[in-house]
Amino acid sequence: MQKIPERDWKIVKRLYPILLQRYCQQQLDEINSLIDKAPCDYHQTWLELYDLVRKRNKEMSELFDQMMSRGSALMMLFLWKKNGLIRQDEWLQLSEETRCLADDSFVND
């Protein structure tokens, strides 16, 4: 796996906890929405909530549980961008080279 420049690696390490918090906030908002719209069938709501949390936990693992290394950074950046977690201003902090590699590296996988 191709490594990103040290400068970009420092940005990825700084963004990691920010994006993890952003992801969790989005999921908690979705859970709150599910609960707020819940009918009187609490058991059905519980089952839907359970399924949602299981699905989101798997997704969170794919997005954030990779070994943090310069070698895995391109995959993380690709996934963060694909899932809409990284904002444009954060994306533009990375070098053009890294942005291009993250955009292109996994398209054909």
Short mmCIF file of C-alpha atoms in Angstrom, two decimals:
data_model
loop_
_atom_site.label_atom_id
_atom_site.label_comp_id
_atom_site.label_asym_id
_atom_site.label_seq_id
_atom_site.Cartn_x
_atom_site.Cartn_y
_atom_site.Cartn_z
CA MET A 1 0.00 0.00 0.00
CA GLN A 2 1.31 3.41 -0.92
CA LYS A 3 2.23 5.73 1.94
CA ILE A 4 1.16 9.35 2.07
CA PRO A 5 3.58 12.19 2.83
CA GLU A 6 4.38 12.82 6.50
CA ARG A 7 2.64 16.22 6.38
CA ASP A 8 -0.62 14.60 5.25
CA TRP A 9 -0.23 11.79 7.77
CA LYS A 10 -0.19 14.37 10.56
CA ILE A 11 -3.43 15.82 9.18
CA VAL A 12 -5.05 12.36 9.05
CA LYS A 13 -4.06 11.70 12.68
CA ARG A 14 -5.55 15.04 13.70
CA LEU A 15 -8.77 14.45 11.73
CA TYR A 16 -9.34 10.90 12.99
CA PRO A 17 -10.91 11.78 16.38
CA ILE A 18 -12.86 14.68 14.84
CA LEU A 19 -14.39 12.45 12.16
CA LEU A 20 -15.08 9.67 14.66
CA GLN A 21 -17.03 12.14 16.81
CA ARG A 22 -18.84 13.45 13.72
CA TYR A 23 -19.79 9.92 12.70
CA CYS A 24 -21.07 9.08 16.18
CA GLN A 25 -23.09 12.29 16.35
CA GLN A 26 -24.73 11.48 13.00
CA GLN A 27 -25.62 8.00 14.21
CA LEU A 28 -27.00 9.27 17.52
CA ASP A 29 -29.13 11.78 15.60
CA GLU A 30 -30.46 8.92 13.47
CA ILE A 31 -31.22 6.88 16.59
CA ASN A 32 -33.02 9.82 18.20
CA SER A 33 -35.07 10.27 15.04
CA LEU A 34 -36.03 6.60 15.10
CA ILE A 35 -37.06 6.83 18.74
CA ASP A 36 -38.99 10.08 18.22
CA LYS A 37 -40.97 8.54 15.36
CA ALA A 38 -41.61 5.33 17.26
CA PRO A 39 -45.15 4.02 17.27
CA CYS A 40 -46.63 2.56 20.42
CA ASP A 41 -45.12 -0.80 19.58
CA TYR A 42 -42.02 -0.54 21.75
CA HIS A 43 -40.84 -4.02 20.93
CA GLN A 44 -40.81 -3.27 17.19
CA THR A 45 -38.96 -0.03 17.87
CA TRP A 46 -36.42 -1.92 19.97
CA LEU A 47 -35.84 -4.44 17.17
CA GLU A 48 -35.36 -1.65 14.62
CA LEU A 49 -32.99 0.14 16.97
CA TYR A 50 -31.02 -3.05 17.57
CA ASP A 51 -30.67 -3.67 13.82
CA LEU A 52 -29.63 -0.08 13.18
CA VAL A 53 -26.98 -0.12 15.92
CA ARG A 54 -25.59 -3.43 14.64
CA LYS A 55 -25.41 -2.07 11.10
CA ARG A 56 -23.81 1.22 12.17
CA ASN A 57 -21.33 -0.54 14.47
CA LYS A 58 -20.12 -2.63 11.51
CA GLU A 59 -19.89 0.50 9.39
CA MET A 60 -17.98 2.36 12.11
CA SER A 61 -15.55 -0.53 12.36
CA GLU A 62 -14.89 -0.38 8.61
CA LEU A 63 -14.34 3.39 8.77
CA PHE A 64 -12.24 3.68 11.91
CA ASP A 65 -10.88 0.36 13.17
CA GLN A 66 -8.13 -0.09 10.61
CA MET A 67 -4.61 -0.02 11.92
CA MET A 68 -3.62 3.65 12.01
CA SER A 69 -0.61 3.82 9.73
CA ARG A 70 0.61 5.85 6.81
CA GLY A 71 0.05 2.75 4.70
CA SER A 72 -3.66 2.53 5.55
CA ALA A 73 -4.29 6.28 5.41
CA LEU A 74 -5.32 6.34 1.74
CA MET A 75 -8.00 3.72 2.35
CA MET A 76 -9.30 5.63 5.37
CA LEU A 77 -9.39 8.90 3.42
CA PHE A 78 -11.20 7.20 0.56
CA LEU A 79 -13.82 5.72 2.91
CA TRP A 80 -14.25 8.94 4.89
CA LYS A 81 -14.83 10.88 1.69
CA LYS A 82 -17.09 8.22 0.17
CA ASN A 83 -19.25 8.29 3.32
CA GLY A 84 -19.41 12.08 3.46
CA LEU A 85 -17.56 12.41 6.76
CA ILE A 86 -14.75 14.68 5.68
CA ARG A 87 -15.72 18.28 4.92
CA GLN A 88 -14.37 20.16 1.93
CA ASP A 89 -12.20 22.45 4.08
CA GLU A 90 -10.67 19.41 5.80
CA TRP A 91 -10.12 17.64 2.47
CA LEU A 92 -8.34 20.66 1.03
CA GLN A 93 -5.80 20.61 3.88
CA LEU A 94 -4.30 17.51 2.27
CA SER A 95 -1.81 17.76 -0.56
CA GLU A 96 -3.15 17.52 -4.09
CA GLU A 97 -1.12 14.35 -4.54
CA THR A 98 -2.79 12.64 -1.58
CA ARG A 99 -6.26 13.81 -2.59
CA CYS A 100 -5.77 12.40 -6.09
CA LEU A 101 -4.43 9.11 -4.77
CA ALA A 102 -7.31 8.75 -2.31
CA ASP A 103 -9.84 9.56 -5.03
CA ASP A 104 -8.37 7.16 -7.58
CA SER A 105 -6.75 4.33 -5.63
CA PHE A 106 -9.81 2.29 -4.77
CA VAL A 107 -12.19 3.03 -7.63
CA ASN A 108 -11.32 -0.18 -9.47
CA ASP A 109 -10.98 -2.44 -6.42
#
